């Protein structure tokens, strides 16, 4: 069991923010990253559509004999967490609940802002998850699809990114929030800008980081000694994925395989 890989999934490069955290915490683990880049963005799709797309990826992960699956995508968590858990005999962990729990522990005034994709916003999952930990919490949500697109293109340090982050924060700060949840895994790619724009007005919660820490609670001790590995699969164009991902995570060697769905299942192309 110990040597079996852990799968980490996102619609694109957003989940790298979770992978990076997991790799820093458990460098002895074998981590498989799956990006459904050819169906990106998930945030403007229906939840039914996202569920169907993610479950196909889940079947692929099962063939890789994984010991756990992290849905490093808030939108896919909203769409498919329960279904995926029911279909898998290994733990399937979403990013929303660990993030919600941390937000509730962090807030002092019980007013929490959540920035996310449209689909996550409309699903209401963050309100449910936060209220699961604190029934009285006020949840102020705002969808920020433009940030998702910019992050996926690697445009995380531009003036436009800064203005777009400011615009999203301007939607939640008038409601007196003291905690801001980055409810889309693409957003921590813009962490520096978020910290600059939020300043001391609120505490930022990164659900991906909380999830990476939480993994050890679910799976038991994980290897912190170097010796693990990283593997990447994308349903998009591998060259494009490698280029953007390497700019978002400059210290990593990212050489993705192409994953192609076929009538019999899938094919892997280098
Ligand atoms: N990174 C994903 C999330 O956390 C989805 C972004 C998208 O594909 O719209 O929701």
GROMACS .gro file of N, CA, C and O and ligand atoms in nm, residues 10-11 14-15 40-44 72-76 117 120 148 183-186, ligand 1:
model
   94
   10UNK      N    1  -0.726   1.809  -1.140
   10UNK     CA    2  -0.790   1.941  -1.164
   10UNK      C    3  -0.829   1.950  -1.311
   10UNK      O    4  -0.784   1.871  -1.395
   11UNK      N    5  -0.911   2.050  -1.341
   11UNK     CA    6  -0.948   2.074  -1.480
   11UNK      C    7  -0.829   2.126  -1.561
   11UNK      O    8  -0.832   2.123  -1.683
   14UNK      N    9  -0.466   2.447  -1.212
   14UNK     CA   10  -0.498   2.497  -1.078
   14UNK      C   11  -0.454   2.403  -0.967
   14UNK      O   12  -0.397   2.444  -0.866
   15UNK      N   13  -0.476   2.275  -0.989
   15UNK     CA   14  -0.444   2.176  -0.886
   15UNK      C   15  -0.295   2.165  -0.857
   15UNK      O   16  -0.254   2.102  -0.759
   40UNK      N   17  -1.126   2.226  -1.998
   40UNK     CA   18  -1.116   2.347  -1.917
   40UNK      C   19  -1.191   2.461  -1.987
   40UNK      O   20  -1.185   2.470  -2.109
   41UNK      N   21  -1.261   2.551  -1.917
   41UNK     CA   22  -1.279   2.555  -1.773
   41UNK      C   23  -1.403   2.478  -1.726
   41UNK      O   24  -1.506   2.479  -1.794
   42UNK      N   25  -1.392   2.414  -1.613
   42UNK     CA   26  -1.506   2.344  -1.555
   42UNK      C   27  -1.607   2.444  -1.498
   42UNK      O   28  -1.726   2.415  -1.490
   43UNK      N   29  -1.558   2.559  -1.457
   43UNK     CA   30  -1.642   2.654  -1.384
   43UNK      C   31  -1.759   2.711  -1.461
   43UNK      O   32  -1.854   2.763  -1.402
   44UNK      N   33  -1.754   2.701  -1.594
   44UNK     CA   34  -1.868   2.753  -1.671
   44UNK      C   35  -1.956   2.638  -1.723
   44UNK      O   36  -2.044   2.658  -1.805
   72UNK      N   37  -0.847   1.809  -0.654
   72UNK     CA   38  -0.787   1.940  -0.629
   72UNK      C   39  -0.855   2.046  -0.714
   72UNK      O   40  -0.790   2.131  -0.776
   73UNK      N   41  -0.985   2.037  -0.718
   73UNK     CA   42  -1.069   2.125  -0.799
   73UNK      C   43  -1.197   2.144  -0.719
   73UNK      O   44  -1.269   2.046  -0.692
   74UNK      N   45  -1.224   2.267  -0.682
   74UNK     CA   46  -1.345   2.293  -0.602
   74UNK      C   47  -1.470   2.261  -0.682
   74UNK      O   48  -1.569   2.210  -0.629
   75UNK      N   49  -1.466   2.291  -0.811
   75UNK     CA   50  -1.583   2.271  -0.896
   75UNK      C   51  -1.615   2.122  -0.908
   75UNK      O   52  -1.731   2.080  -0.893
   76UNK      N   53  -1.513   2.041  -0.931
   76UNK     CA   54  -1.536   1.896  -0.941
   76UNK      C   55  -1.573   1.839  -0.805
   76UNK      O   56  -1.650   1.743  -0.796
  117UNK      N   57  -1.529   2.966  -0.873
  117UNK     CA   58  -1.584   2.966  -1.009
  117UNK      C   59  -1.736   2.987  -1.000
  117UNK      O   60  -1.794   2.978  -0.891
  120UNK      N   61  -1.906   2.654  -0.876
  120UNK     CA   62  -1.893   2.633  -0.732
  120UNK      C   63  -1.986   2.728  -0.658
  120UNK      O   64  -2.056   2.690  -0.563
  148UNK      N   65  -0.952   3.267  -1.311
  148UNK     CA   66  -0.923   3.128  -1.349
  148UNK      C   67  -0.853   3.126  -1.485
  148UNK      O   68  -0.750   3.060  -1.504
  183UNK      N   69  -1.146   2.986  -0.304
  183UNK     CA   70  -1.227   2.868  -0.331
  183UNK      C   71  -1.216   2.815  -0.472
  183UNK      O   72  -1.309   2.752  -0.525
  184UNK      N   73  -1.102   2.838  -0.534
  184UNK     CA   74  -1.070   2.778  -0.664
  184UNK      C   75  -0.920   2.755  -0.660
  184UNK      O   76  -0.844   2.845  -0.622
  185UNK      N   77  -0.877   2.636  -0.699
  185UNK     CA   78  -0.735   2.603  -0.682
  185UNK      C   79  -0.644   2.681  -0.778
  185UNK      O   80  -0.522   2.680  -0.762
  186UNK      N   81  -0.704   2.750  -0.875
  186UNK     CA   82  -0.621   2.836  -0.960
  186UNK      C   83  -0.575   2.961  -0.885
  186UNK      O   84  -0.473   3.020  -0.920
  271LIG     N1   85  -0.942   2.490  -1.040
  271LIG     C1   86  -1.079   2.458  -1.042
  271LIG     C2   87  -1.152   2.485  -0.913
  271LIG     O1   88  -1.092   2.480  -0.808
  271LIG     C3   89  -1.162   2.483  -1.163
  271LIG     C4   90  -1.134   2.594  -1.255
  271LIG     C5   91  -1.216   2.578  -1.382
  271LIG     O2   92  -1.188   2.485  -1.456
  271LIG     O3   93  -1.307   2.659  -1.404
  271LIG     O4   94  -1.270   2.505  -0.911
   0.00000   0.00000   0.00000
